[in-house]
Coordinates of N, CA and C and ligand atoms in Angstrom, one line a residue:
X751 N 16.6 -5.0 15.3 CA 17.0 -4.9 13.8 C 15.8 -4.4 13.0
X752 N 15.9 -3.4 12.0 CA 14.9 -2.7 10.9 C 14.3 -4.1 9.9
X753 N 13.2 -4.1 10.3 CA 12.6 -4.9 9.5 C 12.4 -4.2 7.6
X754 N 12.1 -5.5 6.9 CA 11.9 -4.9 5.7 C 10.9 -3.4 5.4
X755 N 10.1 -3.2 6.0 CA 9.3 -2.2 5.6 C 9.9 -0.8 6.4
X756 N 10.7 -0.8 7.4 CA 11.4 -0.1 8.0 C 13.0 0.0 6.8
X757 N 13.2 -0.7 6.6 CA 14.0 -0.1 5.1 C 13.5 0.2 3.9
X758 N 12.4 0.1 3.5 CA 11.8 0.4 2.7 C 11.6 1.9 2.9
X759 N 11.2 2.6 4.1 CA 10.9 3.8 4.2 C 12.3 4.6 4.4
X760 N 13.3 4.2 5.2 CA 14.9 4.5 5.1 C 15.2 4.7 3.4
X761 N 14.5 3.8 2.4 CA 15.5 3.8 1.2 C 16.6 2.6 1.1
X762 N 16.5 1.9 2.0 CA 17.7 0.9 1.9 C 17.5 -0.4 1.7
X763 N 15.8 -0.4 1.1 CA 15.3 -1.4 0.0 C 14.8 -0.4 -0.8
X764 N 14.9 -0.9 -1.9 CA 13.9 0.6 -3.3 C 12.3 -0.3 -3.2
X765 N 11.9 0.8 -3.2 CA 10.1 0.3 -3.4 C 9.6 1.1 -4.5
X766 N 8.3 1.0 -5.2 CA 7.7 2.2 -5.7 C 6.9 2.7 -4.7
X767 N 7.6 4.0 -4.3 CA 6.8 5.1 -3.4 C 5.7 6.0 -4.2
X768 N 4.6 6.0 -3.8 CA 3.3 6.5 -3.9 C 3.2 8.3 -3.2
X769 N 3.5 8.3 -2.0 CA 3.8 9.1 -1.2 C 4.2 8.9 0.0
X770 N 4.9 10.1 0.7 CA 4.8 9.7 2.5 C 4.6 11.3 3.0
X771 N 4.6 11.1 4.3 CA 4.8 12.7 5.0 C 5.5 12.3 6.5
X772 N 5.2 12.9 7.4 CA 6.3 12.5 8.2 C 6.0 11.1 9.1
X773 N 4.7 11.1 9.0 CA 4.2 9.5 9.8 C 4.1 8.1 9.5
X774 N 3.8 8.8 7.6 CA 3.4 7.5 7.0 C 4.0 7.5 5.8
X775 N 4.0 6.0 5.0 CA 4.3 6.1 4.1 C 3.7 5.2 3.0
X776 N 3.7 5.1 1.7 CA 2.2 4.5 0.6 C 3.5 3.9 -0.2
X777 N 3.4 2.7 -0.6 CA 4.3 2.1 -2.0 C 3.5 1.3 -2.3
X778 N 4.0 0.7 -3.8 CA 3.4 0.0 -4.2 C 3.5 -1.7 -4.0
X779 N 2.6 -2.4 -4.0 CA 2.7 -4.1 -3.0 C 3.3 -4.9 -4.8
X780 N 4.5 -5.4 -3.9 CA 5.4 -5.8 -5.5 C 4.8 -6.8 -5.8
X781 N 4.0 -7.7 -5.4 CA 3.2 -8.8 -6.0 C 1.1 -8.6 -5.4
X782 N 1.0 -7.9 -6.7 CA -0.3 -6.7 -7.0 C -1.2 -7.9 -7.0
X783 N -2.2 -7.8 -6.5 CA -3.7 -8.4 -6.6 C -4.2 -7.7 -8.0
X784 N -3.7 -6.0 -8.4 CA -4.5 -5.4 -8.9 C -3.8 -4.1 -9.5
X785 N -3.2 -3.7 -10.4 CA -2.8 -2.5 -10.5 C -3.2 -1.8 -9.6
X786 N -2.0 -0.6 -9.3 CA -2.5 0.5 -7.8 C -2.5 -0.4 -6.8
X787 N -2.1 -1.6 -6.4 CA -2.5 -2.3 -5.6 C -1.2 -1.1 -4.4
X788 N -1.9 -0.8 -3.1 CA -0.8 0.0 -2.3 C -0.7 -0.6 -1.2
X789 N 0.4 -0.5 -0.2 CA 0.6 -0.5 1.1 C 0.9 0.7 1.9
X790 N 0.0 0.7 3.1 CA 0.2 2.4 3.3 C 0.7 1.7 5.0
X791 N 1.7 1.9 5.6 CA 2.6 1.9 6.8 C 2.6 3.0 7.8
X792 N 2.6 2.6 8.9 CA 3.4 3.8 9.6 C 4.6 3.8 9.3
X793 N 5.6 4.9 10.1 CA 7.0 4.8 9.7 C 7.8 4.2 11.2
X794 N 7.2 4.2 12.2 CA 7.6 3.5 13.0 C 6.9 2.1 13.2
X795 N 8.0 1.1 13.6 CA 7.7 -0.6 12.9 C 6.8 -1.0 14.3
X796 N 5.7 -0.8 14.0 CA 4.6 -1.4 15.4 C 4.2 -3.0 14.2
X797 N 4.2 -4.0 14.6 CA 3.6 -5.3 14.1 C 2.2 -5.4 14.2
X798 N 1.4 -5.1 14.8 CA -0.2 -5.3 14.8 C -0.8 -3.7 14.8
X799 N -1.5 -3.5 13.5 CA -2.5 -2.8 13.7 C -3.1 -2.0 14.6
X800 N -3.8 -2.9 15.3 CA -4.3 -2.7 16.6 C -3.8 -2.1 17.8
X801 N -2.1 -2.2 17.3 CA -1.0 -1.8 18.7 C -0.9 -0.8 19.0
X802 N -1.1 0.2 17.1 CA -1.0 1.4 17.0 C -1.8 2.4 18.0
X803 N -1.3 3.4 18.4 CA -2.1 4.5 19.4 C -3.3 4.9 18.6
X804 N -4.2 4.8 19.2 CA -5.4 5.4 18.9 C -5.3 6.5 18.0
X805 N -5.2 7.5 18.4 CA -5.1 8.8 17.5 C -4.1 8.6 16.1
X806 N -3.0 7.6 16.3 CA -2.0 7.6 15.4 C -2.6 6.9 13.7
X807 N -3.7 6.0 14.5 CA -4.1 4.9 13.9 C -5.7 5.8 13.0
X808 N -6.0 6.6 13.5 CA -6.8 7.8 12.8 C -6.3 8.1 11.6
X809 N -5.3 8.3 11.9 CA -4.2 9.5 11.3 C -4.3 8.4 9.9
X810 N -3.4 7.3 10.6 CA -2.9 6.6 9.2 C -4.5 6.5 8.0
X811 N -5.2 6.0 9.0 CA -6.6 6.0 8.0 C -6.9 7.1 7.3
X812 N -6.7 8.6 7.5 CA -6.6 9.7 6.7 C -6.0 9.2 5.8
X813 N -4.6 9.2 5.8 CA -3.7 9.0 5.2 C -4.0 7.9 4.2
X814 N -4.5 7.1 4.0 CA -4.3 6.4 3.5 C -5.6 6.7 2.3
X815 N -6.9 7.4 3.0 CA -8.2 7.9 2.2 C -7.3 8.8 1.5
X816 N -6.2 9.7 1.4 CA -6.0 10.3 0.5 C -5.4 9.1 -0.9
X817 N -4.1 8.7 -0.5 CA -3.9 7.7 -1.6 C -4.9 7.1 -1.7
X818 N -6.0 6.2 -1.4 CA -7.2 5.7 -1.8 C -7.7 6.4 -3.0
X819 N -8.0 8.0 -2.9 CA -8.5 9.1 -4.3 C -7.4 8.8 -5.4
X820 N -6.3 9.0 -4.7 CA -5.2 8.8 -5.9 C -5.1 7.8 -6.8
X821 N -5.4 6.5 -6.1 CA -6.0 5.5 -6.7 C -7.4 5.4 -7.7
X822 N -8.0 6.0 -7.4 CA -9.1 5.5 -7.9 C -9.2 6.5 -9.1
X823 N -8.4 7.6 -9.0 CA -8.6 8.4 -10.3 C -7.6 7.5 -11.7
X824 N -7.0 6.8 -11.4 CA -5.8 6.3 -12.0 C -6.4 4.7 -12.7
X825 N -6.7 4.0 -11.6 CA -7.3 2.5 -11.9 C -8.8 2.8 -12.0
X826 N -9.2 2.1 -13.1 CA -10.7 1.9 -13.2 C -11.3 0.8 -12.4
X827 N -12.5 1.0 -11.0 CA -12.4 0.3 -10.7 C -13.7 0.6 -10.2
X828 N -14.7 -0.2 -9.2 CA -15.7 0.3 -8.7 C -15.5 0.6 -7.5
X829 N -14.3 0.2 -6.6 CA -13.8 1.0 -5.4 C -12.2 0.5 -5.0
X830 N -12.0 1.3 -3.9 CA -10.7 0.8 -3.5 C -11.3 0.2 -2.2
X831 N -10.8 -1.2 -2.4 CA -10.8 -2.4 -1.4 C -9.9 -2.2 -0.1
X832 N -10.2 -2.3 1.2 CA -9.3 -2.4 2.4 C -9.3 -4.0 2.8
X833 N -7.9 -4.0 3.3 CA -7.7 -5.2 3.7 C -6.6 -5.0 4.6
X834 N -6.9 -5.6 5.8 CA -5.1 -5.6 6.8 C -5.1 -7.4 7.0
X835 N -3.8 -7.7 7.1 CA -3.9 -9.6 7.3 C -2.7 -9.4 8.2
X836 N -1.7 -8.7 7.6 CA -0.5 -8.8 8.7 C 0.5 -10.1 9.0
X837 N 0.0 -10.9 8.0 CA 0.3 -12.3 8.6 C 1.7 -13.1 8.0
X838 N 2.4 -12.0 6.9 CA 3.6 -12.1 6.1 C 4.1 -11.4 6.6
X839 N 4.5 -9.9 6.7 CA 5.1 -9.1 7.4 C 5.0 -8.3 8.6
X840 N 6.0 -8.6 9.7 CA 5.6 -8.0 11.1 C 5.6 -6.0 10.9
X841 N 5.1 -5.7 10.5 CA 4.9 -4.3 10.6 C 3.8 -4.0 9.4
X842 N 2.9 -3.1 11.0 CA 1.8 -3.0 10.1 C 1.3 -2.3 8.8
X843 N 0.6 -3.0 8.0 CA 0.3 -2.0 6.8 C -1.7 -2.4 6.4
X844 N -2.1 -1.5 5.3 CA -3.0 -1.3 5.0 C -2.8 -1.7 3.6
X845 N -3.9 -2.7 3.4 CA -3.8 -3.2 1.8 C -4.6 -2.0 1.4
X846 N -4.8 -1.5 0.2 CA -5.3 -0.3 -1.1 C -5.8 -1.0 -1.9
X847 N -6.3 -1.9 -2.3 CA -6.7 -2.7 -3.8 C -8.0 -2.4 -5.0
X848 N -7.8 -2.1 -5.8 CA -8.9 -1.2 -6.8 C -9.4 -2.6 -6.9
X849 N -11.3 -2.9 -7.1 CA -11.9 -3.8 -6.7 C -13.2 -3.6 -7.8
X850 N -13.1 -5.0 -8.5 CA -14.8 -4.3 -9.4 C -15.5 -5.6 -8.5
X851 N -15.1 -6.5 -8.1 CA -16.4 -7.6 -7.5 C -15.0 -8.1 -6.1
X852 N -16.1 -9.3 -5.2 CA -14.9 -9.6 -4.2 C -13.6 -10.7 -4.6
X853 N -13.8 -11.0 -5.9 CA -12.9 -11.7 -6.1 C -11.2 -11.1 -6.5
X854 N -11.4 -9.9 -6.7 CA -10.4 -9.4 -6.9 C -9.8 -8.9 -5.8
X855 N -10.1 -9.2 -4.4 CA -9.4 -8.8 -3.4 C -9.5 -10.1 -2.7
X856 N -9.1 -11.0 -3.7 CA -9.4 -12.6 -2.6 C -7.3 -13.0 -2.8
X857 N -7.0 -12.9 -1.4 CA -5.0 -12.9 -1.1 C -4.6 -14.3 -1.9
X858 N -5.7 -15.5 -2.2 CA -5.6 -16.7 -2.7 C -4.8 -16.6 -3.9
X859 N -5.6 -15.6 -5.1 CA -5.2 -15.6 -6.6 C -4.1 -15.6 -6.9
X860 N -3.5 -15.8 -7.8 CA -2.4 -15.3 -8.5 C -2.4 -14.1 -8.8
X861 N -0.7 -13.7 -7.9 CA -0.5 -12.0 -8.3 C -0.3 -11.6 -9.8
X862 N 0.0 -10.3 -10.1 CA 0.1 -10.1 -11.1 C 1.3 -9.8 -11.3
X863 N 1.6 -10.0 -12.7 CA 3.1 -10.0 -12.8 C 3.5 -8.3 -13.3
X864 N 3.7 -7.6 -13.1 CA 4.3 -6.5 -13.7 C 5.5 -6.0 -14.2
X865 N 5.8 -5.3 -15.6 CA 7.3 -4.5 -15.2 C 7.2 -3.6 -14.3
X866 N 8.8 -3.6 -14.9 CA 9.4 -2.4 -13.6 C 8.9 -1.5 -14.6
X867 N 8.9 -0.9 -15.8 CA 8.4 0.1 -16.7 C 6.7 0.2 -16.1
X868 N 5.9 -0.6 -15.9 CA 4.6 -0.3 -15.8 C 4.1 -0.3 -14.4
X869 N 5.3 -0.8 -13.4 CA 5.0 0.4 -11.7 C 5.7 1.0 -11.7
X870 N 6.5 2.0 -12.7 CA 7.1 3.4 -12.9 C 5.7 4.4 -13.3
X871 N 5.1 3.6 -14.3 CA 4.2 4.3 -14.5 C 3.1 4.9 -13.6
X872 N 2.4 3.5 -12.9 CA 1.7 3.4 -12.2 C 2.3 4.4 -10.7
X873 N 3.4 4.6 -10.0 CA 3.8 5.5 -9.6 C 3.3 6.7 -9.8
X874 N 4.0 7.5 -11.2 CA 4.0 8.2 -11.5 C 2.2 9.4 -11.9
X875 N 1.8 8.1 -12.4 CA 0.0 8.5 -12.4 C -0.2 8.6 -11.5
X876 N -0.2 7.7 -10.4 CA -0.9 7.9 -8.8 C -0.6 8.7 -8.3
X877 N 0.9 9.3 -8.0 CA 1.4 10.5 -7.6 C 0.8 11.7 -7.7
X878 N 0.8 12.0 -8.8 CA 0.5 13.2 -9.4 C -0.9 13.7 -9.6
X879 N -1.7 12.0 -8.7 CA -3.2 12.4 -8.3 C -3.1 12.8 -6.8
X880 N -2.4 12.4 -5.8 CA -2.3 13.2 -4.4 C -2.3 14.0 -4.0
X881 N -2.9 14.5 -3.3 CA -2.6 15.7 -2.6 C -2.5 15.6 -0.8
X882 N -1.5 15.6 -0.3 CA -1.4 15.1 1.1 C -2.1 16.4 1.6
Ligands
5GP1584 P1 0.6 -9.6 4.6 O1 1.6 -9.4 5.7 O2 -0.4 -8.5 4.6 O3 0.0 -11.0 4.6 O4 1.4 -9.5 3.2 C1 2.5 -8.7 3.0 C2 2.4 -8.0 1.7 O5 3.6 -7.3 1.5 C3 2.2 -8.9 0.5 O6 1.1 -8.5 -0.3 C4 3.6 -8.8 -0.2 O7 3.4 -8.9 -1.7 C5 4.1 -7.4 0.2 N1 5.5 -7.4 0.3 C6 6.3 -8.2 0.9 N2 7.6 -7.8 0.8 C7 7.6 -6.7 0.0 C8 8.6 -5.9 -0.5 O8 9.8 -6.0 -0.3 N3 8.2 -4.8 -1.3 C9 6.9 -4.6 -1.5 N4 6.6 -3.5 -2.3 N5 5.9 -5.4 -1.1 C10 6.3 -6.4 -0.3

């Protein structure tokens, strides 16, 4: 059975999509450490990281340095933070987190609360900084 993030990329949960192309896909993480906060996935549902084929797992890391730019033109920040934990959902993703010190990429805090109007936005800015 399609796990959540595997409907996520189907469309048959709504997310805020960032970008995809045919391997991968970027939305935004509904309970944000950080404005821009992203999840960048394969589109086939591998659970660990590590499972991923070598070259595939290259790939996703491109992929993911471009939304990284997209980010960082959008959120003011002193970098975009990586993080993988894996430890909520079985299919792998890559945390994106715009980061001024380590405490803003600490999983502990309290998320941020957002509207749906201000990750419309946040979408829409990040998008329009990509270039796949
Ligand atoms: P992890 O597996 O890395 O420990 O955490 C999973 C992450 O996925 C969390 O940051 C959580 O907020 C995010 N997440 C879980 N379910 C959904 C969802 O349905 N939509 C979105 N956009 N993010 C989700």
């Amino acid at each position: 059975m399609a796990g959540i993030f595997s409907k996520i990329v189907t469309g048959e949960i709504p997310s805020y999509k960032i970008a995809e192309n045919d391997k991968f896909f970027a939305f935004l993480d509904i309970n944000p450490l950080a404005e821009g906060h992203t999840l960048v996935i394969p589109k086939q549902e591998i659970d660990y990281i590590f499972d991923i084929p070598a070259d595939q797992l290259g790939e996703m890391m491109q992929f993911a340095q471009k939304i990284a730019k997209g980010i960082e033109k959008v959120v003011p920040c002193k970098k975009i933070g990586v993080a993988v934990l894996g430890l909520e959902v079985p299919h792998a993703h890559i945390h994106l987190v715009p980061i001024n010190s380590v405490y803003d990429i600490d999983f502990k805090r309290e998320k941020l609360k957002l509207s749906e109007e201000r990750f419309r936005e946040l979408v829409l800015l990040i998008s329009n900084h990509i270039t796949l």
